[in-house]
Short mmCIF file of C-alpha atoms and ligand atoms in Angstrom, two decimals:
data_model
loop_
_atom_site.label_atom_id
_atom_site.label_comp_id
_atom_site.label_asym_id
_atom_site.label_seq_id
_atom_site.Cartn_x
_atom_site.Cartn_y
_atom_site.Cartn_z
CA MET Q 1 -6.66 18.28 8.64
CA THR Q 2 -3.87 15.97 7.58
CA MET Q 3 -3.55 12.28 8.29
CA ILE Q 4 0.10 12.17 7.43
CA ASP Q 5 2.72 12.25 10.10
CA SER Q 6 5.29 14.52 8.50
CA ASP Q 7 7.51 14.48 11.64
CA ARG Q 8 8.83 11.17 10.53
CA THR Q 9 10.58 12.56 7.44
CA GLU Q 10 14.24 11.69 7.96
CA THR Q 11 16.10 14.66 6.44
CA THR Q 12 15.37 18.32 6.09
CA ASP Q 13 17.10 18.59 2.73
CA ALA Q 14 15.14 19.99 -0.21
CA ALA Q 15 15.45 16.65 -2.07
CA PRO Q 16 13.06 14.10 -0.62
CA ALA Q 17 14.65 11.22 1.24
CA ALA Q 18 14.38 7.70 -0.21
CA ILE Q 19 11.67 5.80 1.62
CA TYR Q 20 12.58 2.52 -0.10
CA ARG Q 21 15.99 1.39 -1.35
CA LEU Q 22 16.12 -1.99 -3.06
CA HIS Q 23 19.49 -3.37 -4.05
CA GLY Q 24 20.10 -6.57 -6.01
CA VAL Q 25 16.75 -8.01 -4.94
CA THR Q 26 16.12 -11.55 -6.00
CA ARG Q 27 13.17 -13.68 -4.90
CA THR Q 28 13.00 -17.33 -5.89
CA TYR Q 29 10.24 -19.77 -5.13
CA LYS Q 30 10.43 -23.55 -5.22
CA GLN Q 31 7.60 -25.07 -7.29
CA LYS Q 32 7.97 -28.83 -6.73
CA GLU Q 33 11.40 -29.58 -8.27
CA ARG Q 34 11.49 -26.28 -10.20
CA ILE Q 35 13.03 -23.02 -9.01
CA VAL Q 36 11.08 -19.96 -10.19
CA LYS Q 37 12.80 -16.59 -10.19
CA ALA Q 38 10.04 -14.12 -9.49
CA LEU Q 39 12.44 -11.17 -9.11
CA THR Q 40 16.01 -11.01 -10.42
CA GLY Q 41 18.50 -8.39 -9.29
CA VAL Q 42 16.01 -5.53 -8.83
CA ASP Q 43 17.58 -2.15 -8.02
CA VAL Q 44 15.12 0.65 -7.34
CA GLU Q 45 14.73 3.67 -5.07
CA ILE Q 46 11.44 5.29 -4.20
CA ALA Q 47 11.46 8.80 -2.75
CA GLU Q 48 9.27 9.97 0.09
CA GLY Q 49 6.06 11.46 -1.33
CA GLU Q 50 6.15 9.76 -4.73
CA PHE Q 51 3.11 8.20 -6.45
CA VAL Q 52 4.50 5.14 -8.16
CA THR Q 53 2.61 2.59 -10.22
CA ILE Q 54 3.85 -0.91 -11.01
CA GLN Q 55 2.52 -2.44 -14.23
CA GLY Q 56 3.41 -5.52 -16.19
CA PRO Q 57 2.21 -8.87 -17.52
CA THR Q 58 0.78 -11.57 -15.30
CA GLY Q 59 3.51 -13.55 -13.55
CA GLY Q 60 5.99 -10.67 -13.97
CA GLY Q 61 6.63 -10.34 -10.24
CA LYS Q 62 4.34 -7.50 -9.19
CA SER Q 63 2.73 -9.26 -6.21
CA THR Q 64 6.12 -10.56 -5.12
CA LEU Q 65 7.53 -7.03 -5.14
CA LEU Q 66 4.53 -5.62 -3.26
CA GLN Q 67 4.90 -8.28 -0.57
CA LEU Q 68 8.56 -7.33 -0.08
CA LEU Q 69 7.67 -3.61 0.11
CA GLY Q 70 4.92 -4.49 2.59
CA ALA Q 71 7.35 -6.33 4.89
CA LEU Q 72 5.25 -9.47 4.37
CA ASP Q 73 8.19 -11.37 2.89
CA ARG Q 74 12.00 -11.27 2.69
CA PRO Q 75 14.13 -11.43 -0.48
CA SER Q 76 16.17 -14.56 -1.27
CA ALA Q 77 19.13 -12.23 -1.98
CA GLY Q 78 19.75 -8.49 -1.87
CA SER Q 79 18.43 -5.83 0.48
CA VAL Q 80 15.10 -4.02 0.87
CA HIS Q 81 15.43 -0.92 3.05
CA LEU Q 82 12.36 0.86 4.38
CA GLY Q 83 13.97 3.94 5.88
CA ALA Q 84 16.70 2.60 8.14
CA LEU Q 85 15.21 -0.90 8.45
CA ASP Q 86 16.55 -3.65 6.27
CA ILE Q 87 13.54 -5.92 5.65
CA SER Q 88 15.81 -8.74 4.43
CA THR Q 89 17.45 -9.13 7.85
CA ALA Q 90 14.80 -7.76 10.24
CA SER Q 91 13.21 -10.09 12.83
CA ASN Q 92 9.59 -11.15 12.48
CA ALA Q 93 8.74 -8.85 15.44
CA GLU Q 94 10.37 -5.86 13.64
CA LEU Q 95 8.47 -6.68 10.43
CA GLY Q 96 5.22 -6.90 12.43
CA ARG Q 97 5.88 -3.55 14.05
CA VAL Q 98 6.65 -1.84 10.75
CA ARG Q 99 3.49 -3.29 9.13
CA ALA Q 100 1.35 -2.15 12.04
CA THR Q 101 2.72 1.37 12.20
CA GLU Q 102 4.30 2.45 8.90
CA ILE Q 103 2.57 0.60 6.03
CA GLY Q 104 -1.05 0.89 4.94
CA PHE Q 105 -2.50 -1.75 2.61
CA VAL Q 106 -5.40 -1.47 0.18
CA PHE Q 107 -6.60 -4.43 -1.88
CA GLN Q 108 -8.77 -4.92 -4.94
CA GLY Q 109 -11.36 -6.88 -3.01
CA PHE Q 110 -11.51 -4.29 -0.14
CA ASN Q 111 -11.08 -7.08 2.44
CA LEU Q 112 -13.54 -5.61 4.94
CA ILE Q 113 -15.04 -7.77 7.64
CA PRO Q 114 -18.72 -8.09 6.70
CA THR Q 115 -20.07 -8.42 10.23
CA LEU Q 116 -18.40 -5.19 11.42
CA THR Q 117 -19.45 -1.62 10.77
CA ALA Q 118 -17.28 0.83 8.80
CA ALA Q 119 -15.99 2.35 12.06
CA GLU Q 120 -15.22 -1.10 13.53
CA ASN Q 121 -13.41 -2.13 10.37
CA VAL Q 122 -11.24 1.01 10.54
CA ASP Q 123 -10.68 0.55 14.29
CA MET Q 124 -9.19 -2.93 13.62
CA ALA Q 125 -6.03 -1.33 12.23
CA LEU Q 126 -5.43 0.43 15.57
CA GLU Q 127 -5.54 -2.76 17.59
CA PRO Q 128 -1.74 -3.24 17.68
CA LEU Q 129 -1.03 0.41 18.60
CA ARG Q 130 -2.39 0.19 22.16
CA LEU Q 131 -3.90 3.66 22.12
CA ALA Q 132 -6.25 5.02 24.74
CA LYS Q 133 -9.93 4.40 23.91
CA THR Q 134 -10.74 8.07 23.37
CA GLU Q 135 -7.73 8.62 21.09
CA ARG Q 136 -8.70 5.50 19.16
CA ALA Q 137 -12.27 6.66 18.64
CA ALA Q 138 -11.07 10.13 17.58
CA ARG Q 139 -8.67 8.67 15.05
CA VAL Q 140 -11.37 6.45 13.56
CA ALA Q 141 -13.78 9.36 13.25
CA GLU Q 142 -11.03 11.50 11.69
CA ALA Q 143 -10.08 8.83 9.14
CA LEU Q 144 -13.70 8.27 8.08
CA GLU Q 145 -14.24 11.99 7.77
CA HIS Q 146 -11.04 12.22 5.70
CA VAL Q 147 -12.44 9.82 3.11
CA GLY Q 148 -15.88 11.52 3.15
CA LEU Q 149 -17.73 8.80 5.07
CA ALA Q 150 -18.38 10.40 8.45
CA ASP Q 151 -22.10 9.76 7.96
CA ARG Q 152 -21.61 6.07 7.19
CA ALA Q 153 -19.65 5.04 10.29
CA ASP Q 154 -22.37 2.66 11.52
CA HIS Q 155 -23.03 0.99 8.18
CA LYS Q 156 -21.95 -2.54 7.42
CA PRO Q 157 -20.03 -3.16 4.14
CA THR Q 158 -23.12 -4.67 2.43
CA GLU Q 159 -24.96 -1.37 3.02
CA LEU Q 160 -22.25 0.53 1.11
CA SER Q 161 -21.42 0.91 -2.61
CA GLY Q 162 -18.17 -0.54 -3.95
CA GLY Q 163 -16.56 2.93 -4.02
CA GLN Q 164 -17.67 3.52 -0.42
CA GLN Q 165 -16.31 0.14 0.67
CA GLN Q 166 -12.96 1.00 -0.90
CA ARG Q 167 -13.03 4.35 0.92
CA VAL Q 168 -13.56 2.49 4.22
CA ALA Q 169 -10.61 0.29 3.31
CA ILE Q 170 -8.52 3.41 2.61
CA ALA Q 171 -9.60 4.88 5.99
CA ARG Q 172 -8.49 1.64 7.63
CA ALA Q 173 -5.13 1.94 5.88
CA ILE Q 174 -4.49 5.59 6.83
CA VAL Q 175 -5.85 5.56 10.38
CA LYS Q 176 -2.47 4.35 11.69
CA ARG Q 177 -0.81 7.36 9.98
CA PRO Q 178 1.50 5.26 7.84
CA ARG Q 179 4.54 6.47 5.88
CA VAL Q 180 3.46 4.58 2.79
CA LEU Q 181 0.28 3.24 1.24
CA LEU Q 182 0.59 0.06 -0.83
CA ALA Q 183 -2.32 -0.69 -3.11
CA ASP Q 184 -2.93 -3.85 -5.09
CA GLU Q 185 -5.28 -3.04 -7.99
CA PRO Q 186 -7.18 -0.47 -5.91
CA THR Q 187 -9.66 0.25 -8.70
CA GLY Q 188 -9.91 -3.29 -10.10
CA ASN Q 189 -13.44 -3.99 -8.74
CA LEU Q 190 -14.95 -0.59 -9.48
CA ASP Q 191 -16.88 0.92 -12.35
CA GLU Q 192 -15.59 4.07 -14.05
CA SER Q 193 -17.20 6.71 -11.83
CA MET Q 194 -16.20 4.94 -8.62
CA ARG Q 195 -12.72 4.46 -10.03
CA ASP Q 196 -12.41 8.22 -10.53
CA GLU Q 197 -13.69 8.85 -7.00
CA ILE Q 198 -11.03 6.52 -5.53
CA LEU Q 199 -8.31 7.91 -7.74
CA THR Q 200 -9.11 11.44 -6.68
CA LEU Q 201 -8.97 10.40 -3.04
CA LEU Q 202 -5.62 8.62 -3.47
CA GLU Q 203 -4.21 11.63 -5.28
CA ARG Q 204 -5.34 13.91 -2.43
CA LEU Q 205 -3.62 11.68 0.15
CA ASN Q 206 -0.47 11.69 -1.98
CA ALA Q 207 -0.61 15.50 -2.26
CA GLU Q 208 -0.69 15.63 1.55
CA GLY Q 209 2.63 13.79 1.63
CA LEU Q 210 1.71 10.08 1.72
CA THR Q 211 3.94 7.91 -0.45
CA LEU Q 212 1.73 5.85 -2.71
CA ILE Q 213 2.72 2.65 -4.54
CA ALA Q 214 0.07 0.90 -6.61
CA VAL Q 215 0.16 -2.29 -8.64
CA THR Q 216 -2.29 -1.76 -11.46
CA HIS Q 217 -3.45 -2.97 -14.84
CA ASP Q 218 -5.51 0.21 -15.14
CA SER Q 219 -3.87 2.76 -17.45
CA ALA Q 220 -6.12 5.51 -15.95
CA VAL Q 221 -4.36 4.95 -12.60
CA ALA Q 222 -0.90 4.83 -14.20
CA ARG Q 223 -1.54 8.11 -16.03
CA ARG Q 224 -1.98 9.89 -12.69
CA ALA Q 225 1.31 8.57 -11.20
CA SER Q 226 4.46 10.65 -10.89
CA ARG Q 227 6.52 7.58 -11.77
CA ARG Q 228 5.67 4.37 -13.65
CA LEU Q 229 7.59 1.16 -13.27
CA ARG Q 230 7.14 -1.94 -15.42
CA LEU Q 231 7.94 -5.40 -14.09
CA GLU Q 232 8.50 -8.11 -16.64
CA LYS Q 233 10.18 -11.45 -16.09
CA GLY Q 234 11.34 -10.31 -12.68
CA THR Q 235 13.14 -7.16 -13.81
CA VAL Q 236 12.09 -3.54 -13.36
CA ARG Q 237 12.10 -0.83 -15.98
CA ASP Q 238 11.22 2.82 -15.46
CA ILE Q 239 8.64 3.72 -18.15
CA THR Q 240 7.79 7.24 -16.92
CA ARG Q 241 7.65 9.53 -19.92
N1 LIG O 1 4.22 -18.63 -3.25
C1 LIG O 1 4.70 -18.95 -4.46
N2 LIG O 1 5.22 -20.17 -4.67
C2 LIG O 1 5.72 -20.51 -5.89
N3 LIG O 1 5.77 -19.69 -6.95
C3 LIG O 1 5.26 -18.44 -6.80
C4 LIG O 1 4.68 -18.02 -5.56
N4 LIG O 1 4.30 -16.71 -5.69
C5 LIG O 1 4.58 -16.37 -6.98
N5 LIG O 1 5.16 -17.40 -7.65
C6 LIG O 1 5.64 -17.38 -9.03
O1 LIG O 1 6.48 -16.22 -9.18
C7 LIG O 1 6.26 -15.57 -10.43
C8 LIG O 1 5.84 -14.13 -10.18
O2 LIG O 1 4.57 -14.13 -9.56
P1 LIG O 1 3.79 -12.81 -9.06
O3 LIG O 1 2.53 -13.30 -8.42
O4 LIG O 1 4.72 -11.97 -8.29
O5 LIG O 1 3.45 -12.09 -10.44
P2 LIG O 1 2.40 -10.90 -10.76
O6 LIG O 1 3.10 -10.00 -11.69
O7 LIG O 1 1.90 -10.35 -9.50
O8 LIG O 1 1.24 -11.65 -11.52
P3 LIG O 1 -0.37 -11.31 -11.58
O9 LIG O 1 -0.48 -10.07 -12.40
O10 LIG O 1 -0.94 -12.49 -12.25
O11 LIG O 1 -0.84 -11.16 -10.19
C9 LIG O 1 5.21 -16.42 -11.16
O12 LIG O 1 5.91 -17.28 -12.02
C10 LIG O 1 4.51 -17.17 -10.04
O13 LIG O 1 4.04 -18.41 -10.52
#
């Protein structure tokens, strides 16, 4: 079983297509009277199927970059292409559509709704897709099975371990069959054994073709990546060895 929709790959060439192309990306914020440059002239391409980590000191621009990749924000200058879509000029409706269909998000704090079961949490991500009820239920069951939690579908988050909660969050992210999974410190709240469990799952999804981009302070995560980027003072360096 695969959760990844490989039909969406844009070329049939042997070299993987770029999923993201960032050119001259600058993002400034206004802090009272001060202008803060969170990103300055970032040029980077990420190929379909890569596992990329983004490391760097606090305030270096990692969250800002992740928000641009996630179509949650637009750059102040430059372009951010996700496939054919330029996020810098796309309408709010287009950004909403791309977030709902093509981008899965995973966060450090899991961000599950405590009053809902695992299945209901996963189902939330399908809300915007307007699928038939039976298709929706099948997709939720498939996603939970894919992360090894078929037997926990009716459990609330408080009845699950941290690692299991993060697996529910990953099921919620992949149930829409996204092109890319963006993760913000996915192992940040987990002890070592749960961290390994989540890393193994993320690696498996990546091996199935899902592009994976993770902001992390955890060198164990970065060691598993195919490409490592470092963001410092708003500029990106490739530190893959
Ligand atoms: N909404 C905002 N308004 C004003 N300034 C912001 C905003 N978001 C980020 N910044 C500033 O932009 C810079 C980059 O912040 P960003 O959060 O992207 O860094 P980071 O690398 O993710 O840091 P951390 O590791 O602490 O999360 C910082 O100087 C920060 O203060």
